[in-house]
Structure formats: structure tokens, C-alpha cells
PDB file of C-alpha atoms in Angstrom:
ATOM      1  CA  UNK A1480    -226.641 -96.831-116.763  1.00 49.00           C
ATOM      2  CA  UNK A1481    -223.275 -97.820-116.214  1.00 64.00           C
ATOM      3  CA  UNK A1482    -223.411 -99.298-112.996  1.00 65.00           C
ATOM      4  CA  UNK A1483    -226.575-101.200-114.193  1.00 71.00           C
ATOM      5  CA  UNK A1484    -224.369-102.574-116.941  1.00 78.00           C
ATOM      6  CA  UNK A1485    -221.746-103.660-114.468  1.00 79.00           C
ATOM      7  CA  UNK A1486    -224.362-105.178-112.392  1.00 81.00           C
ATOM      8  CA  UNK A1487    -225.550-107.480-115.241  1.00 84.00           C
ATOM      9  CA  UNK A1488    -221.996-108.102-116.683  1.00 84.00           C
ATOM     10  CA  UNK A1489    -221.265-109.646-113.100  1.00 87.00           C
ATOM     11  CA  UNK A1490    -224.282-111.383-112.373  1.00 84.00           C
ATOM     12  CA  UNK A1491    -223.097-113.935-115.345  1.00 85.00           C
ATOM     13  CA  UNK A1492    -219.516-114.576-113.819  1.00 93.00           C
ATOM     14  CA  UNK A1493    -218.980-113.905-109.932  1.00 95.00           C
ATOM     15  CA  UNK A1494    -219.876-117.274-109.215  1.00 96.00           C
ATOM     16  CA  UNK A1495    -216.679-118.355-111.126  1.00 96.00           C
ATOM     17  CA  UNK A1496    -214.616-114.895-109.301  1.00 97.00           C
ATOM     18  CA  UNK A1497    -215.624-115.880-106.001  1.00 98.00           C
ATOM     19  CA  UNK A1498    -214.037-120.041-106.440  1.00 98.00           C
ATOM     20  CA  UNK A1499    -211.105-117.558-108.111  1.00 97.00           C
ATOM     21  CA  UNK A1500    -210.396-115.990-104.742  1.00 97.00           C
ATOM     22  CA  UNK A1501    -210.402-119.055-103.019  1.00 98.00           C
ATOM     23  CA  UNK A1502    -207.188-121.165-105.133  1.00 97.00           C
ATOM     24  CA  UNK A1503    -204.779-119.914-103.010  1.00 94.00           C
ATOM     25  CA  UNK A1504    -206.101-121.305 -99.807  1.00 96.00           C
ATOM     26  CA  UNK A1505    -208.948-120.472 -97.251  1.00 97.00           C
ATOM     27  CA  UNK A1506    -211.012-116.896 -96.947  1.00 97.00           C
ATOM     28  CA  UNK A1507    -213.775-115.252 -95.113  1.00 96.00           C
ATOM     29  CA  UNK A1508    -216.527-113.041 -96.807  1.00 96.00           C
ATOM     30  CA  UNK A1509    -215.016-109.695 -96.260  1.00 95.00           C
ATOM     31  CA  UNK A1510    -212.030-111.143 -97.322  1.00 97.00           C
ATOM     32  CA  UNK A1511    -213.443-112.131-100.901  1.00 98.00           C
ATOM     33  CA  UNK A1512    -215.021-108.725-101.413  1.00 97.00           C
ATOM     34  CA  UNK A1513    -212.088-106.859-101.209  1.00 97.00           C
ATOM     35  CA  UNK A1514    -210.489-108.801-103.229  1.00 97.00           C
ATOM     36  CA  UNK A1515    -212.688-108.783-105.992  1.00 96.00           C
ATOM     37  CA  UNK A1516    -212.985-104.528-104.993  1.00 95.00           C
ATOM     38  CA  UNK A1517    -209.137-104.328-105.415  1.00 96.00           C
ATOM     39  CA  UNK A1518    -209.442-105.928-108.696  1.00 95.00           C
ATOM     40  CA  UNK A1519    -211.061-103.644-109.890  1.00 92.00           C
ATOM     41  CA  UNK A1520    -214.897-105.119-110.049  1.00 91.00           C
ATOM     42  CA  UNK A1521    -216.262-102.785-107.948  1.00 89.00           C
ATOM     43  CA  UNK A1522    -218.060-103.131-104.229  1.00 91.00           C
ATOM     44  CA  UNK A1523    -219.732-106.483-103.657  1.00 93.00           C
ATOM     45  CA  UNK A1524    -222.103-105.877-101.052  1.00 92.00           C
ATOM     46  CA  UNK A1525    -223.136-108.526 -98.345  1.00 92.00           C
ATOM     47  CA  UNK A1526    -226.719-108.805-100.010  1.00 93.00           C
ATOM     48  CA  UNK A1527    -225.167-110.239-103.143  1.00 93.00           C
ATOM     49  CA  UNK A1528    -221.950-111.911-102.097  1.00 96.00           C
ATOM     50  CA  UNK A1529    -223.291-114.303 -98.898  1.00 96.00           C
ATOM     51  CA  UNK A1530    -225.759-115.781-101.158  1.00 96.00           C
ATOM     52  CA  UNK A1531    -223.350-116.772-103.979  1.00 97.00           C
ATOM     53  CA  UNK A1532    -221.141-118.657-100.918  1.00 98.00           C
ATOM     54  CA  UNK A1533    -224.675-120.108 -99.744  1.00 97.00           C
ATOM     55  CA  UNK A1534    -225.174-121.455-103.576  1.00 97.00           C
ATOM     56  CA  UNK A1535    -221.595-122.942-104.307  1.00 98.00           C
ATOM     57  CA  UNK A1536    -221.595-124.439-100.733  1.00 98.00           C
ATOM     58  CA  UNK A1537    -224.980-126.053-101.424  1.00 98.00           C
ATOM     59  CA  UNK A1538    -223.701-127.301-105.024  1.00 98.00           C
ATOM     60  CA  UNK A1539    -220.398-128.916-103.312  1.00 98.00           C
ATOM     61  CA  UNK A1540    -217.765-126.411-104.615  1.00 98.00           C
ATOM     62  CA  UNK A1541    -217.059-124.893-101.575  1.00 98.00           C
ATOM     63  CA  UNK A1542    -216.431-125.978 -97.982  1.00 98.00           C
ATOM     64  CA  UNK A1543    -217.417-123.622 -94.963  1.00 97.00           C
ATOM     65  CA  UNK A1544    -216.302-123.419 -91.169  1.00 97.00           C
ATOM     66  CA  UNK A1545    -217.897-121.393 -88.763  1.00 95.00           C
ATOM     67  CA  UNK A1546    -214.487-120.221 -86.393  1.00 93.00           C
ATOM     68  CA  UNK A1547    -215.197-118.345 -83.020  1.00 92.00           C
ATOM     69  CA  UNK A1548    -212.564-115.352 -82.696  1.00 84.00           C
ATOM     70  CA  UNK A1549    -210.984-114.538 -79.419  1.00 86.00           C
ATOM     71  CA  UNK A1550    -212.115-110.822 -80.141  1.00 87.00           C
ATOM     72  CA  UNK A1551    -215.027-110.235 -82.053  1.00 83.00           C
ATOM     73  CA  UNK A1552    -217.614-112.432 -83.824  1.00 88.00           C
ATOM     74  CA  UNK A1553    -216.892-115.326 -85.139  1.00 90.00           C
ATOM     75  CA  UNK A1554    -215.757-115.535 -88.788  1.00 94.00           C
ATOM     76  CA  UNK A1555    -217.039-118.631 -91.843  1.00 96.00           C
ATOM     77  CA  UNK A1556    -214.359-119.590 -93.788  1.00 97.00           C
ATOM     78  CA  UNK A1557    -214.770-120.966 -96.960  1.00 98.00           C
ATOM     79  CA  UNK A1558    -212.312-123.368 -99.183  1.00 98.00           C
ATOM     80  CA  UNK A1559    -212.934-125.054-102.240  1.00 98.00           C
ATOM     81  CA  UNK A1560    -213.566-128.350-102.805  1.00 98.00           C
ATOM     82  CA  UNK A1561    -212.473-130.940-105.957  1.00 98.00           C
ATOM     83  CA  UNK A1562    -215.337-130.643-107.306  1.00 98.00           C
ATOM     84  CA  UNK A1563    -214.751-126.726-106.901  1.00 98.00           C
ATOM     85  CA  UNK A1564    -211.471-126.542-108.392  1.00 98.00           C
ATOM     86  CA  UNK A1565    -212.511-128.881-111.389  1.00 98.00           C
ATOM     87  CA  UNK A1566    -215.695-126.658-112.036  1.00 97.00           C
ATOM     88  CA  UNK A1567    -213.449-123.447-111.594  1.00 98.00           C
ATOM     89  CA  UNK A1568    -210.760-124.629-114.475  1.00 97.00           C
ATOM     90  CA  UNK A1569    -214.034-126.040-116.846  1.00 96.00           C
ATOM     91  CA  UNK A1570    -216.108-122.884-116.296  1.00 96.00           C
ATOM     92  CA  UNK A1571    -212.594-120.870-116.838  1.00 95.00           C
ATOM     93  CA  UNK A1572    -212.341-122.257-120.096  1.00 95.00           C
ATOM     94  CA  UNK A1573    -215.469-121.640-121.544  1.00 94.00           C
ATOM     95  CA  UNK A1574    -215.493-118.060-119.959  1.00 93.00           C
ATOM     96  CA  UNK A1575    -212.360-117.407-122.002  1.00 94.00           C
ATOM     97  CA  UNK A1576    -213.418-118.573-125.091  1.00 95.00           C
ATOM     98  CA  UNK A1577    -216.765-116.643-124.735  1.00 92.00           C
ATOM     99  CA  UNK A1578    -214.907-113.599-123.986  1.00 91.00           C
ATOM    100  CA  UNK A1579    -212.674-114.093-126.888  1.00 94.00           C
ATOM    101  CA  UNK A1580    -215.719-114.218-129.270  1.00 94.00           C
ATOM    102  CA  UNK A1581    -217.226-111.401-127.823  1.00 92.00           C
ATOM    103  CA  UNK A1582    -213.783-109.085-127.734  1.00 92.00           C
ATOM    104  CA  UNK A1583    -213.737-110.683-131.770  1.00 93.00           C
ATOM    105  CA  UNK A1584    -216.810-109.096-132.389  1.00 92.00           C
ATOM    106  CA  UNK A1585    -216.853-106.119-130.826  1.00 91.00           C
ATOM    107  CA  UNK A1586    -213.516-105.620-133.263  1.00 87.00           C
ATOM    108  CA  UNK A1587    -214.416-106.751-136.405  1.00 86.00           C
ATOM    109  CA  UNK A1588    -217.744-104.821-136.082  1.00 73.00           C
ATOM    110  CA  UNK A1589    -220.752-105.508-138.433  1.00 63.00           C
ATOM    111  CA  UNK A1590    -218.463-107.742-140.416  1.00 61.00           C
ATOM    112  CA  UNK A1591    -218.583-111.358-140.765  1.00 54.00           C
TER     113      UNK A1591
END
């Protein structure tokens, strides 16, 4: 039941912790994953993460670029865009405030 809870509570907000990992400059797929694992969220598996990249590269937030490796396959790199980073900060904002209300709640209880 647990993991099914973390599965649900994630579905509403990796889009915005995959443009997260990607503020401090360019990174691959495995790269994001791991980052997001060592964060503490858990394995992101392939099957989930690719088509989140897929969705904010087709909505203009990201940027991707297919690089051959000298060893290897190839790697796509993804950056955001403007309209990434503005959509990151806005979507920040109102994730914050909706976690606020719901850490206020789960506080105060039954009371209003």
C-alpha cells in the first residue's frame, strides 16, 4: 500500500522534479533518475521517466540532443528551455502553497 501511495503522490509532481534536475545545466535520463533516487523519491524506472521527457519536450520546456559516444550508445541530453524555467518557478509556487495547505491540515486535524 505504501508504494502505491508513493506512486500516486508522484504521479502529481515529477513533471515539475524532472525540469528541477535540469537548473543546473544539461542531463541524460539515467542521470535524472538517480538524482531524483538519491533524493530520496525512490527508483524511477525507464517506463515512467522517458515518457515524462517525451511530454515536456513536446510542450517546449525542454530541449533534447541525441550525442553519439565514442564508447557505447549514444546518450539524449535534455536542457530546459525559457519557457521551462518560467513554468518550473510558476508550477514551484503553487506546489508550495498546496503543500503548505495540506501540511496545515494534516496539523490542525478535524479543526477549522
Amino acid at each position: 500500500m505504501a508504494a502505491d501511495r508513493r506512486s500516486s503522490w508522484l504521479k502529481g509532481v515529477l513533471d515539475l522534479l524532472v525540469l528541477s534536475c535540469l537548473t543546473d545545466g544539461e542531463s541524460y535520463g539515467y542521470e535524472i533518475a538517480k538524482a531524483l533516487a538519491e533524493a530520496g523519491l525512490g527508483e524511477i524506472k525507464g517506463g515512467t521517466l522517458y515518457p515524462v521527457l517525451n511530454r515536456l519536450e513536446e510542450a517546449g520546456l525542454v530541449e533534447a540532443e541525441f550525442r553519439a559516444a565514442e564508447r557505447g550508445p549514444g546518450r539524449r541530453y535534455y536542457r530546459l528551455t525559457d519557457a521551462g524555467r518560467t513554468h518550473l518557478a510558476a508550477e514551484s509556487e503553487a506546489w508550495t502553497r498546496f503543500h503548505r495547505a495540506v501540511g496545515s491540515k494534516l496539523h490542525t486535524g478535524g479543526t477549522t
